[in-house]
Each structure stands twice: as structure tokens, then as C-alpha cells.
Amino acid sequence: MSEGRIDDPGVAAAAVVHALVDRHQTLSVAESLTGGLLAATIVEIAGVSAVFKGGMVVYATELKHTLAGVPRQLLDERGPVDPDVALALAEGVRERCGSDWGLATTGVAGPEPQDGKPVGMVFVAAAGPGGATVQELSLPGSRQDIRIASVTSALSLLVAELRGSTAGIAG
């Protein structure tokens, strides 16, 4: 485990919720490969209703544009598995849900590569009042392992942002 990294999704979700409660800030999520698992993990935490506004599962590429506001040209040029798409998802859900923070996942969970992108290539992004950050991951394991690790990584990224540093966050 890298210093600063949280390896349990429930622990990471609790850290996010508690930090947001302390800051009186809100969160929304935009998910692709995690298909609702990120939101489900967050809402397991007691007190979450004070900070979680909601989210969107934008599994289909078209919905990344129509619901989350990812520019069509970006999707056409680079496809849905891209760091700038992850950033646009985080910023789009933040804006569209009116939350302080947006958290996003996009990638390839498998079992087959997608649009020339390998299984396990994932991008997680967080957008907040001070800007946005994205992290590229190369995750091993089964489809479920990749989805769970994506959730944990997204939450860990947000914890780091809420603590004011992304030092120690590694994929």
C-alpha cells in the first residue's frame, strides 16, 4: 500500500463522506465502467444524505455527451476511455448536479479490450472548487476486481484532493 492510499472502498467512502460533512460540501458522481458501484459504495455510509446529491451512470458513449456534457468532438476524436473525458465527466456532473465536487470513472473492465484500449485501463477524475485532477490506472484482475479497484481509486483520489494533496496516490 502506498502512503496516503486507501485500499478498502468502504473506508475510502467513509473518509470522503466525513471530510465533505466537515467542509459542508456536496458530491455528485458520473460513472461509466463502475455502473453505479461508486454511488452505491458512497451511500452505504451513515450521514451521506448531508453531502451526496446524486449521480449518473453514463455507460453508453452517447450519454456521456447528452447527460454529462462531455464534448462530442472529444468523444469522436479520442473515444470514451481518455483522461480528458474523465475530467469532462467530473466537471459535467459537478455542474449539472450543482455540487461542490464531481467524481468520475471511465475505462475498460473487460473481458475484452475496447476501441484499442486494454482491459484494466481506467481513468478516475475529481473536479472541485479549486480545479480538477485525473489519474490513469492500469488495473489487474477480473472484471469485478477492476470495477472495485476503480471505485476505491476514485474515492482515494477525492480523499487526497480534500486533504489538499495528491501525494502518495498511485495506481
Tab-separated table of C-alpha atoms in Angstrom:
chain	number	residue	atom	x	y	z
A	1	MET	CA	0.000	0.000	0.000
A	2	SER	CA	1.368	3.413	-0.966
A	3	GLU	CA	1.408	6.031	1.747
A	4	GLY	CA	-1.828	8.017	1.647
A	5	ARG	CA	-3.621	5.370	-0.389
A	6	ILE	CA	-6.776	3.753	0.939
A	7	ASP	CA	-7.258	0.181	-0.282
A	8	ASP	CA	-10.751	-0.538	1.056
A	9	PRO	CA	-13.682	1.066	-0.786
A	10	GLY	CA	-15.805	1.363	2.370
A	11	VAL	CA	-13.003	3.045	4.299
A	12	ALA	CA	-12.373	5.406	1.382
A	13	ALA	CA	-16.099	6.225	1.088
A	14	ALA	CA	-16.312	6.948	4.815
A	15	ALA	CA	-13.279	9.242	4.585
A	16	VAL	CA	-14.885	11.133	1.688
A	17	VAL	CA	-18.268	11.500	3.383
A	18	HIS	CA	-16.780	12.616	6.696
A	19	ALA	CA	-14.464	15.131	5.026
A	20	LEU	CA	-17.344	16.564	2.997
A	21	VAL	CA	-19.561	16.812	6.103
A	22	ASP	CA	-16.754	18.671	7.913
A	23	ARG	CA	-16.411	21.072	4.958
A	24	HIS	CA	-20.170	21.474	4.390
A	25	GLN	CA	-19.628	20.484	0.756
A	26	THR	CA	-21.508	18.220	-1.633
A	27	LEU	CA	-20.635	15.481	-4.118
A	28	SER	CA	-22.073	14.021	-7.325
A	29	VAL	CA	-20.721	11.171	-9.438
A	30	ALA	CA	-20.584	10.250	-13.142
A	31	GLU	CA	-19.841	6.590	-13.757
A	32	SER	CA	-19.082	4.523	-16.786
A	33	LEU	CA	-17.348	1.181	-16.163
A	34	THR	CA	-18.354	1.160	-12.481
A	35	GLY	CA	-22.031	1.187	-13.482
A	36	GLY	CA	-23.397	2.604	-10.218
A	37	LEU	CA	-20.972	0.845	-7.882
A	38	LEU	CA	-19.329	4.148	-6.921
A	39	ALA	CA	-22.635	5.718	-5.876
A	40	ALA	CA	-23.705	2.509	-4.114
A	41	THR	CA	-20.459	2.451	-2.136
A	42	ILE	CA	-20.868	6.084	-1.097
A	43	VAL	CA	-24.474	5.727	0.044
A	44	GLU	CA	-23.538	2.868	2.391
A	45	ILE	CA	-22.060	5.489	4.746
A	46	ALA	CA	-24.267	6.836	7.524
A	47	GLY	CA	-24.839	10.587	7.219
A	48	VAL	CA	-24.289	10.584	3.458
A	49	SER	CA	-27.564	12.396	2.759
A	50	ALA	CA	-25.984	15.596	4.074
A	51	VAL	CA	-23.401	15.590	1.267
A	52	PHE	CA	-24.343	13.282	-1.635
A	53	LYS	CA	-26.530	14.903	-4.281
A	54	GLY	CA	-26.654	12.018	-6.754
A	55	GLY	CA	-25.135	10.914	-9.963
A	56	MET	CA	-25.435	9.393	-13.368
A	57	VAL	CA	-24.448	6.122	-14.950
A	58	VAL	CA	-23.332	7.060	-18.449
A	59	TYR	CA	-22.273	3.670	-19.719
A	60	ALA	CA	-23.097	4.411	-23.349
A	61	THR	CA	-20.765	6.858	-25.071
A	62	GLU	CA	-23.700	8.956	-26.339
A	63	LEU	CA	-24.923	9.502	-22.770
A	64	LYS	CA	-21.521	10.819	-21.770
A	65	HIS	CA	-22.309	13.665	-24.161
A	66	THR	CA	-26.058	14.154	-23.704
A	67	LEU	CA	-26.272	13.699	-19.929
A	68	ALA	CA	-22.809	14.563	-18.610
A	69	GLY	CA	-21.883	17.228	-21.146
A	70	VAL	CA	-18.681	15.680	-22.489
A	71	PRO	CA	-17.935	17.463	-25.777
A	72	ARG	CA	-18.949	15.298	-28.736
A	73	GLN	CA	-15.763	16.208	-30.622
A	74	LEU	CA	-13.644	14.918	-27.724
A	75	LEU	CA	-15.541	11.622	-27.703
A	76	ASP	CA	-15.344	11.332	-31.502
A	77	GLU	CA	-11.603	12.018	-31.577
A	78	ARG	CA	-10.431	10.036	-28.564
A	79	GLY	CA	-13.218	7.690	-27.520
A	80	PRO	CA	-14.680	7.308	-24.037
A	81	VAL	CA	-11.541	5.931	-22.345
A	82	ASP	CA	-9.420	9.064	-22.109
A	83	PRO	CA	-8.132	11.351	-19.351
A	84	ASP	CA	-9.855	14.434	-20.776
A	85	VAL	CA	-13.136	12.520	-20.981
A	86	ALA	CA	-12.779	11.602	-17.299
A	87	LEU	CA	-12.172	15.265	-16.434
A	88	ALA	CA	-15.156	16.362	-18.534
A	89	LEU	CA	-17.342	13.778	-16.799
A	90	ALA	CA	-16.306	15.028	-13.350
A	91	GLU	CA	-16.777	18.665	-14.302
A	92	GLY	CA	-20.047	17.935	-16.101
A	93	VAL	CA	-21.675	16.078	-13.214
A	94	ARG	CA	-20.480	18.733	-10.779
A	95	GLU	CA	-22.102	21.449	-12.867
A	96	ARG	CA	-25.277	19.579	-13.800
A	97	CYS	CA	-25.982	18.398	-10.251
A	98	GLY	CA	-24.936	21.678	-8.646
A	99	SER	CA	-22.448	20.057	-6.282
A	100	ASP	CA	-19.124	21.258	-4.919
A	101	TRP	CA	-17.340	18.128	-6.143
A	102	GLY	CA	-17.734	15.820	-9.117
A	103	LEU	CA	-16.146	12.377	-9.222
A	104	ALA	CA	-15.935	10.272	-12.384
A	105	THR	CA	-14.837	6.874	-13.680
A	106	THR	CA	-14.257	5.696	-17.240
A	107	GLY	CA	-12.285	2.746	-18.538
A	108	VAL	CA	-12.227	-0.855	-19.694
A	109	ALA	CA	-13.292	-3.509	-17.182
A	110	GLY	CA	-13.138	-6.338	-19.702
A	111	PRO	CA	-13.241	-9.097	-20.516
A	112	GLU	CA	-12.209	-7.737	-23.942
A	113	PRO	CA	-10.269	-4.599	-24.950
A	114	GLN	CA	-12.406	-1.668	-26.142
A	115	ASP	CA	-11.544	0.647	-29.039
A	116	GLY	CA	-7.896	-0.409	-28.862
A	117	LYS	CA	-7.697	0.276	-25.108
A	118	PRO	CA	-6.523	-2.629	-22.939
A	119	VAL	CA	-8.525	-4.258	-20.181
A	120	GLY	CA	-7.665	-2.510	-16.919
A	121	MET	CA	-7.017	0.926	-18.425
A	122	VAL	CA	-9.065	3.255	-16.251
A	123	PHE	CA	-9.222	6.998	-15.657
A	124	VAL	CA	-10.664	8.496	-12.483
A	125	ALA	CA	-11.161	12.218	-12.064
A	126	ALA	CA	-12.234	14.654	-9.392
A	127	ALA	CA	-13.399	18.208	-10.036
A	128	GLY	CA	-13.899	20.717	-7.240
A	129	PRO	CA	-13.849	24.374	-6.332
A	130	GLY	CA	-10.100	24.668	-6.955
A	131	GLY	CA	-9.894	22.775	-10.233
A	132	ALA	CA	-9.782	19.201	-11.439
A	133	THR	CA	-7.376	16.292	-11.448
A	134	VAL	CA	-7.245	12.962	-13.251
A	135	GLN	CA	-5.392	9.741	-12.609
A	136	GLU	CA	-4.605	6.946	-15.054
A	137	LEU	CA	-4.734	3.420	-13.697
A	138	SER	CA	-3.584	0.093	-15.067
A	139	LEU	CA	-5.569	-2.405	-13.030
A	140	PRO	CA	-5.109	-6.176	-12.974
A	141	GLY	CA	-7.653	-8.850	-12.274
A	142	SER	CA	-11.163	-9.832	-13.219
A	143	ARG	CA	-13.893	-7.503	-14.407
A	144	GLN	CA	-15.220	-7.239	-10.845
A	145	ASP	CA	-11.701	-6.662	-9.439
A	146	ILE	CA	-11.190	-3.796	-11.903
A	147	ARG	CA	-14.562	-2.215	-11.066
A	148	ILE	CA	-13.927	-2.382	-7.303
A	149	ALA	CA	-10.375	-1.042	-7.668
A	150	SER	CA	-11.726	1.792	-9.845
A	151	VAL	CA	-14.206	2.776	-7.118
A	152	THR	CA	-11.529	2.640	-4.448
A	153	SER	CA	-9.109	4.647	-6.597
A	154	ALA	CA	-11.693	7.331	-7.391
A	155	LEU	CA	-12.572	7.714	-3.714
A	156	SER	CA	-8.883	7.771	-2.730
A	157	LEU	CA	-8.243	10.473	-5.308
A	158	LEU	CA	-11.032	12.584	-3.837
A	159	VAL	CA	-9.771	11.993	-0.280
A	160	ALA	CA	-6.366	13.259	-1.385
A	161	GLU	CA	-7.935	16.321	-3.027
A	162	LEU	CA	-9.976	17.043	0.088
A	163	ARG	CA	-6.803	16.791	2.162
A	164	GLY	CA	-5.117	19.227	-0.219
A	165	SER	CA	-2.612	16.910	-1.808
A	166	THR	CA	-2.471	14.065	-4.303
A	167	ALA	CA	0.925	12.915	-2.997
A	168	GLY	CA	1.060	9.194	-2.394
A	169	ILE	CA	-1.816	8.288	-4.689
A	170	ALA	CA	-0.590	5.606	-7.030
A	171	GLY	CA	-2.368	3.305	-9.453
